[in-house]
mmCIF file of C-alpha atoms in Angstrom:
data_model
loop_
_atom_site.group_PDB
_atom_site.id
_atom_site.type_symbol
_atom_site.label_atom_id
_atom_site.label_comp_id
_atom_site.label_asym_id
_atom_site.label_seq_id
_atom_site.Cartn_x
_atom_site.Cartn_y
_atom_site.Cartn_z
ATOM 1 C CA MET A 456 -137.574 -14.809 7.656
ATOM 2 C CA GLY A 457 -134.470 -13.028 6.398
ATOM 3 C CA ARG A 458 -133.751 -9.209 5.726
ATOM 4 C CA LYS A 459 -133.844 -9.593 1.804
ATOM 5 C CA PRO A 460 -137.765 -9.418 1.319
ATOM 6 C CA ASP A 461 -138.286 -5.937 3.155
ATOM 7 C CA VAL A 462 -134.936 -4.797 1.709
ATOM 8 C CA ARG A 463 -136.043 -5.331 -1.890
ATOM 9 C CA GLN A 464 -139.553 -4.077 -1.080
ATOM 10 C CA VAL A 465 -137.999 -0.593 -0.217
ATOM 11 C CA GLU A 466 -135.979 -0.756 -3.477
ATOM 12 C CA GLU A 467 -139.182 -1.805 -5.394
ATOM 13 C CA VAL A 468 -140.982 1.350 -3.956
ATOM 14 C CA ALA A 469 -138.159 3.627 -4.467
ATOM 15 C CA LEU A 470 -137.900 2.436 -7.989
ATOM 16 C CA ALA A 471 -141.967 2.834 -8.628
ATOM 17 C CA LEU A 472 -141.544 6.641 -7.103
ATOM 18 C CA ARG A 473 -138.355 7.407 -9.083
ATOM 19 C CA MET A 474 -136.157 8.017 -6.209
ATOM 20 C CA THR A 475 -132.515 8.765 -6.548
ATOM 21 C CA GLU A 476 -130.180 6.404 -4.823
ATOM 22 C CA ALA A 477 -129.618 9.078 -1.859
ATOM 23 C CA GLU A 478 -133.228 9.426 -1.633
ATOM 24 C CA ARG A 479 -134.046 5.715 -1.694
ATOM 25 C CA ILE A 480 -131.295 5.328 1.237
ATOM 26 C CA GLU A 481 -132.820 8.355 3.237
ATOM 27 C CA PHE A 482 -136.482 6.661 2.695
ATOM 28 C CA GLY A 483 -135.073 3.089 4.430
ATOM 29 C CA TYR A 484 -134.022 5.764 7.499
ATOM 30 C CA TYR A 485 -137.614 7.255 7.072
ATOM 31 C CA ILE A 486 -139.685 4.376 7.298
ATOM 32 C CA GLU A 487 -137.932 2.735 9.925
ATOM 33 C CA ASP A 488 -137.780 5.577 12.068
ATOM 34 C CA CYS A 489 -141.844 5.695 11.370
ATOM 35 C CA LYS A 490 -141.999 2.291 12.836
ATOM 36 C CA ARG A 491 -139.780 2.989 15.874
ATOM 37 C CA HIS A 492 -141.821 5.979 16.750
ATOM 38 C CA GLY A 493 -145.450 3.919 16.673
ATOM 39 C CA ASP A 494 -146.391 4.650 13.171
ATOM 40 C CA ARG A 495 -146.307 1.067 12.365
ATOM 41 C CA GLY A 496 -147.540 -1.057 9.280
ATOM 42 C CA SER A 497 -150.111 -3.653 9.552
ATOM 43 C CA LYS A 498 -148.221 -6.587 7.451
ATOM 44 C CA ASN A 499 -147.330 -8.625 10.943
ATOM 45 C CA ASP A 500 -146.819 -8.185 14.651
ATOM 46 C CA ARG A 501 -143.315 -6.410 14.163
ATOM 47 C CA GLY A 502 -145.386 -3.383 12.603
ATOM 48 C CA ASP A 503 -143.870 -3.823 8.836
ATOM 49 C CA PHE A 504 -145.345 -2.050 6.241
ATOM 50 C CA THR A 505 -147.532 -3.657 3.430
ATOM 51 C CA TRP A 506 -146.817 -2.797 -0.341
ATOM 52 C CA ASP A 507 -149.771 -0.228 -0.385
ATOM 53 C CA GLU A 508 -148.698 1.226 3.056
ATOM 54 C CA LEU A 509 -144.775 1.648 1.789
ATOM 55 C CA MET A 510 -146.195 3.106 -1.462
ATOM 56 C CA ARG A 511 -147.949 5.880 0.690
ATOM 57 C CA LYS A 512 -145.119 6.403 3.026
ATOM 58 C CA GLY A 513 -142.992 6.692 -0.339
ATOM 59 C CA ARG A 514 -145.280 9.576 -1.530
ATOM 60 C CA GLU A 515 -145.564 11.533 1.595
ATOM 61 C CA PHE A 516 -141.690 11.330 1.901
ATOM 62 C CA PRO A 517 -139.792 13.502 2.404
ATOM 63 C CA GLY A 518 -142.676 15.527 3.378
ATOM 64 C CA ASP A 519 -143.691 19.300 2.798
ATOM 65 C CA ASP A 520 -140.118 20.151 1.495
ATOM 66 C CA ARG A 521 -140.208 18.055 -1.562
ATOM 67 C CA MET B 486 -94.620 6.689 -11.358
ATOM 68 C CA ILE B 487 -98.001 7.051 -9.198
ATOM 69 C CA ARG B 488 -101.463 5.443 -9.061
ATOM 70 C CA LEU B 489 -104.279 7.653 -10.377
ATOM 71 C CA THR B 490 -107.982 6.878 -9.959
ATOM 72 C CA ASP B 491 -110.741 8.494 -11.261
ATOM 73 C CA TYR B 492 -113.671 7.921 -8.982
ATOM 74 C CA ALA B 493 -116.125 9.538 -11.147
ATOM 75 C CA GLU B 494 -115.402 6.786 -13.852
ATOM 76 C CA VAL B 495 -118.591 4.346 -14.253
ATOM 77 C CA ARG B 496 -118.126 0.644 -14.704
ATOM 78 C CA PHE B 497 -120.916 -1.792 -15.623
ATOM 79 C CA GLU B 498 -121.240 -5.470 -14.946
ATOM 80 C CA SER B 499 -117.477 -5.991 -14.090
ATOM 81 C CA SER B 500 -115.935 -9.070 -12.113
ATOM 82 C CA ASP B 501 -112.638 -7.494 -11.711
ATOM 83 C CA ALA B 502 -111.641 -7.897 -7.956
ATOM 84 C CA ASP B 503 -108.684 -5.802 -8.523
ATOM 85 C CA ASP B 504 -110.765 -2.969 -10.055
ATOM 86 C CA LEU B 505 -113.333 -3.295 -7.431
ATOM 87 C CA LEU B 506 -110.565 -2.739 -4.958
ATOM 88 C CA SER B 507 -109.441 0.347 -6.771
ATOM 89 C CA VAL B 508 -112.982 2.000 -6.523
ATOM 90 C CA LEU B 509 -113.014 1.195 -2.525
ATOM 91 C CA THR B 510 -109.514 3.132 -2.018
ATOM 92 C CA GLN B 511 -111.570 6.360 -1.748
ATOM 93 C CA LEU B 512 -112.899 4.813 1.496
ATOM 94 C CA GLN B 513 -109.264 5.267 3.326
ATOM 95 C CA GLY B 514 -108.954 8.189 5.598
ATOM 96 C CA GLN B 515 -112.751 8.622 5.809
ATOM 97 C CA ARG B 516 -114.052 9.143 9.499
ATOM 98 C CA PHE B 517 -116.666 7.034 10.989
ATOM 99 C CA LEU B 518 -119.550 9.049 11.574
ATOM 100 C CA SER B 519 -122.258 6.331 12.645
ATOM 101 C CA PHE B 520 -124.111 3.151 12.317
ATOM 102 C CA LEU B 521 -127.900 3.672 11.364
ATOM 103 C CA VAL B 522 -130.287 0.950 10.735
ATOM 104 C CA SER B 523 -132.656 0.834 7.848
ATOM 105 C CA TYR B 524 -135.895 -0.787 7.375
ATOM 106 C CA GLY B 525 -135.678 -4.346 7.022
ATOM 107 C CA ASP B 526 -132.958 -4.609 9.673
ATOM 108 C CA GLU B 527 -130.139 -3.259 7.115
ATOM 109 C CA LEU B 528 -127.139 -2.132 9.019
ATOM 110 C CA ARG B 529 -125.583 0.841 7.203
ATOM 111 C CA LEU B 530 -122.236 2.471 8.175
ATOM 112 C CA ASN B 531 -122.017 6.486 7.638
ATOM 113 C CA LEU B 532 -118.046 7.482 6.920
ATOM 114 C CA GLY B 533 -117.122 11.188 6.093
ATOM 115 C CA GLU B 534 -118.607 14.510 6.153
ATOM 116 C CA PRO B 535 -122.222 14.501 7.609
ATOM 117 C CA ILE B 536 -124.911 15.100 4.934
ATOM 118 C CA PRO B 537 -128.293 16.520 6.729
ATOM 119 C CA PHE B 538 -131.251 14.347 5.676
ATOM 120 C CA THR B 539 -133.757 16.368 3.698
ATOM 121 C CA SER B 540 -137.083 15.072 5.425
ATOM 122 C CA PRO B 541 -138.477 17.090 7.941
ATOM 123 C CA ARG B 542 -139.343 14.138 10.127
ATOM 124 C CA LEU B 543 -135.414 13.319 10.250
ATOM 125 C CA ARG B 544 -134.674 17.080 10.501
ATOM 126 C CA GLY B 545 -131.338 17.603 12.751
ATOM 127 C CA ARG B 546 -129.980 14.083 11.805
ATOM 128 C CA SER B 547 -127.666 13.218 8.974
ATOM 129 C CA ARG B 548 -125.862 10.332 6.956
ATOM 130 C CA GLY B 549 -122.385 10.089 5.958
ATOM 131 C CA ALA B 550 -120.894 11.415 2.535
ATOM 132 C CA TYR B 551 -120.019 7.502 1.925
ATOM 133 C CA VAL B 552 -123.070 5.056 3.035
ATOM 134 C CA LEU B 553 -121.860 1.524 3.084
ATOM 135 C CA GLY B 554 -125.168 -0.884 3.243
ATOM 136 C CA ALA B 555 -124.949 -4.339 4.258
ATOM 137 C CA ARG B 556 -128.298 -5.026 2.364
ATOM 138 C CA ALA B 557 -129.343 -8.573 3.239
ATOM 139 C CA SER B 558 -125.403 -9.794 3.694
ATOM 140 C CA SER B 559 -124.383 -11.298 6.985
ATOM 141 C CA TRP B 560 -122.106 -8.720 8.893
ATOM 142 C CA VAL B 561 -119.729 -8.561 11.893
ATOM 143 C CA VAL B 562 -118.318 -5.605 13.653
ATOM 144 C CA VAL B 563 -115.549 -5.900 16.275
ATOM 145 C CA GLY B 564 -114.389 -3.001 18.347
ATOM 146 C CA GLY B 565 -110.773 -1.934 18.637
ATOM 147 C CA ALA B 566 -110.598 0.364 21.657
ATOM 148 C CA THR B 567 -114.019 -0.527 23.182
ATOM 149 C CA ARG B 568 -113.589 -4.440 23.308
ATOM 150 C CA LEU B 569 -117.256 -4.948 21.899
ATOM 151 C CA GLY B 570 -118.375 -6.972 19.181
ATOM 152 C CA ALA B 571 -121.675 -7.195 17.314
ATOM 153 C CA ALA B 572 -122.833 -9.649 14.432
ATOM 154 C CA SER B 573 -125.807 -10.062 12.088
ATOM 155 C CA ASP B 574 -128.247 -12.654 13.723
ATOM 156 C CA ASP B 575 -127.548 -15.185 11.256
ATOM 157 C CA VAL B 576 -123.806 -15.413 12.169
ATOM 158 C CA GLN B 577 -122.853 -17.935 14.878
ATOM 159 C CA VAL B 578 -121.520 -16.589 17.527
ATOM 160 C CA GLU B 579 -122.019 -18.333 21.096
ATOM 161 C CA GLY B 580 -120.348 -17.642 24.432
ATOM 162 C CA ALA B 581 -121.067 -16.549 28.174
ATOM 163 C CA THR B 582 -120.669 -12.951 27.129
ATOM 164 C CA THR B 583 -122.966 -12.871 24.186
ATOM 165 C CA SER B 584 -126.454 -11.698 24.366
ATOM 166 C CA ARG B 585 -129.265 -11.134 21.765
ATOM 167 C CA VAL B 586 -130.234 -7.654 21.629
ATOM 168 C CA GLU B 587 -132.325 -5.388 19.062
ATOM 169 C CA ILE B 588 -130.000 -4.244 16.273
ATOM 170 C CA ALA B 589 -130.878 -0.626 17.011
ATOM 171 C CA THR B 590 -128.644 -1.010 19.863
ATOM 172 C CA ILE B 591 -125.599 -0.879 17.413
ATOM 173 C CA GLU B 592 -126.699 3.017 16.699
ATOM 174 C CA THR B 593 -125.619 3.790 20.397
ATOM 175 C CA SER B 594 -122.902 1.055 21.343
ATOM 176 C CA ARG B 595 -119.787 3.230 20.205
ATOM 177 C CA ILE B 596 -118.162 -0.173 19.199
ATOM 178 C CA ILE B 597 -116.104 1.860 16.634
ATOM 179 C CA THR B 598 -114.361 5.160 18.514
ATOM 180 C CA PRO B 599 -116.189 8.570 17.030
ATOM 181 C CA GLU B 600 -113.486 9.865 14.573
ATOM 182 C CA ALA B 601 -111.494 6.859 13.978
ATOM 183 C CA TYR B 602 -110.690 6.659 10.253
ATOM 184 C CA VAL B 603 -110.472 3.839 7.569
ATOM 185 C CA VAL B 604 -106.793 2.522 7.458
ATOM 186 C CA ASP B 605 -107.288 -0.282 5.177
ATOM 187 C CA VAL B 606 -109.836 -1.812 3.012
ATOM 188 C CA ALA B 607 -109.993 -5.338 1.462
ATOM 189 C CA VAL B 608 -112.207 -7.339 -1.055
ATOM 190 C CA THR B 609 -112.243 -11.079 -0.870
ATOM 191 C CA PRO B 610 -114.261 -13.485 -3.051
ATOM 192 C CA ARG B 611 -116.495 -15.680 -0.589
ATOM 193 C CA ASN B 612 -119.733 -17.458 -0.908
ATOM 194 C CA ASP B 613 -120.107 -16.779 -4.534
ATOM 195 C CA GLY B 614 -119.595 -13.097 -4.199
ATOM 196 C CA PHE B 615 -117.476 -10.525 -2.814
ATOM 197 C CA ALA B 616 -116.857 -9.646 0.898
ATOM 198 C CA VAL B 617 -115.722 -6.198 1.872
ATOM 199 C CA MET B 618 -113.552 -5.533 5.066
ATOM 200 C CA LEU B 619 -112.741 -2.198 6.423
ATOM 201 C CA LYS B 620 -109.979 -1.418 9.339
ATOM 202 C CA PHE B 621 -110.084 1.666 11.205
ATOM 203 C CA SER B 622 -107.626 3.482 13.183
ATOM 204 C CA ASP B 623 -108.962 2.452 16.321
ATOM 205 C CA GLN B 624 -108.168 -1.230 15.362
ATOM 206 C CA SER B 625 -112.123 -1.839 14.719
ATOM 207 C CA VAL B 626 -113.162 -3.910 11.714
ATOM 208 C CA VAL B 627 -116.065 -4.181 9.811
ATOM 209 C CA LEU B 628 -116.876 -7.418 7.654
ATOM 210 C CA ILE B 629 -119.906 -7.415 5.372
ATOM 211 C CA ASP B 630 -119.940 -11.041 3.842
ATOM 212 C CA PRO B 631 -122.630 -12.124 1.258
ATOM 213 C CA ARG B 632 -125.249 -14.193 2.598
ATOM 214 C CA PHE B 633 -125.680 -17.670 1.158
ATOM 215 C CA ASP B 634 -128.485 -19.646 2.669
ATOM 216 C CA PRO B 635 -128.764 -22.820 0.573
ATOM 217 C CA ASP B 636 -132.400 -23.313 1.908
ATOM 218 C CA GLU B 637 -133.284 -19.466 0.639
ATOM 219 C CA PRO B 638 -135.390 -19.499 -2.404
ATOM 220 C CA PRO B 639 -133.895 -17.974 -5.544
ATOM 221 C CA ASP B 640 -134.010 -14.023 -5.574
ATOM 222 C CA ALA B 641 -137.193 -13.594 -7.443
ATOM 223 C CA SER B 642 -139.681 -11.260 -6.278
ATOM 224 C CA ASP B 643 -143.315 -11.799 -6.115
ATOM 225 C CA GLU B 644 -143.765 -7.886 -6.125
ATOM 226 C CA PRO B 645 -144.516 -5.468 -9.080
ATOM 227 C CA THR B 646 -141.033 -4.788 -10.081
ATOM 228 C CA GLY B 647 -138.831 -7.748 -9.003
ATOM 229 C CA VAL B 648 -135.643 -5.845 -8.507
ATOM 230 C CA GLU B 649 -132.373 -7.590 -8.042
ATOM 231 C CA ILE B 650 -131.009 -6.780 -4.674
ATOM 232 C CA ALA B 651 -127.130 -6.095 -4.404
ATOM 233 C CA ASP B 652 -125.072 -8.022 -1.806
ATOM 234 C CA TRP B 653 -123.526 -4.740 -0.502
ATOM 235 C CA GLU B 654 -123.762 -1.147 -1.644
ATOM 236 C CA LEU B 655 -121.831 2.068 -1.528
ATOM 237 C CA LEU B 656 -123.193 5.667 -1.909
ATOM 238 C CA THR B 657 -120.265 8.025 -2.642
ATOM 239 C CA PRO B 658 -120.121 11.887 -2.779
ATOM 240 C CA HIS B 659 -119.040 11.755 -6.431
ATOM 241 C CA SER B 660 -122.805 11.182 -7.722
ATOM 242 C CA ARG B 661 -121.720 7.388 -7.928
ATOM 243 C CA ILE B 662 -123.195 4.287 -6.248
ATOM 244 C CA LEU B 663 -121.351 0.907 -6.161
ATOM 245 C CA ARG B 664 -123.551 -1.935 -6.275
ATOM 246 C CA VAL B 665 -121.855 -5.280 -5.505
ATOM 247 C CA GLY B 666 -123.673 -8.684 -6.187
ATOM 248 C CA PRO B 667 -125.219 -10.760 -6.247
ATOM 249 C CA GLY B 668 -122.460 -12.977 -7.206
ATOM 250 C CA ARG B 669 -119.051 -11.866 -8.356
ATOM 251 C CA ARG B 670 -120.232 -9.070 -10.370
ATOM 252 C CA TRP B 671 -120.334 -5.382 -9.388
ATOM 253 C CA SER B 672 -121.415 -2.043 -11.108
ATOM 254 C CA TYR B 673 -120.144 1.554 -10.346
ATOM 255 C CA VAL B 674 -123.036 3.937 -11.667
ATOM 256 C CA ASP B 675 -124.736 7.263 -11.567
ATOM 257 C CA SER B 676 -126.649 7.764 -8.251
ATOM 258 C CA THR B 677 -128.467 11.012 -9.218
ATOM 259 C CA ARG B 678 -130.354 9.693 -12.533
ATOM 260 C CA ARG B 679 -134.341 9.106 -11.484
ATOM 261 C CA PRO B 680 -135.315 5.493 -12.706
ATOM 262 C CA GLY B 681 -137.022 5.579 -16.124
ATOM 263 C CA GLY B 682 -135.620 9.181 -16.748
#
């Protein structure tokens, strides 16, 4: 499978949560960092995130400072 | 006479390759900061002044004032001083000295010399889209080429919003984002507006 479905899903979550472009780009790094440090999704064996999991990540991003 | 470009001027749905190149000239002289990998194995090239991330999770790290994102396109990076090269997994590169590694490896690879700066930018019509190539002062080259897979289903999403994905994009410090593709069309629009706002 190519990269496009995951890239598109991040864009759609950013759109749904009304992120600016800079926030969307940082959100992409944010969830990649989550995945690398063991906070993985349940979509597949690679630890990718489902739509609901990404939406939850989007709501908690960027954390207390928002 | 001189050439004067306003990097704040927006464009919608253009197909003008010369004008696209004029937008990209703002990259000339920008220093290489880092490669960062975004979710979905997307390569992002950070250039210019470091901008600290806002998330507490990413505290102490930064992106570039300019962020060139490869989205789902193919890409190739060829080092100048380092004699290393890297390519996305859909680029056919075979040889005794080629190995398959995780994409995150590129973040620490130092393929491009730190502080090398952009000396040339080129745009070429390719694969029913626009390819972009950056050349750096250390002779390194970055090429992003729209991915064309005849077996790939049309770009229609089965998710709630069905947004269209650009072939590549450039976030700028001028409150503008350049979105190129799909196809030979591009826009240069406000990056600070919230969707639906």
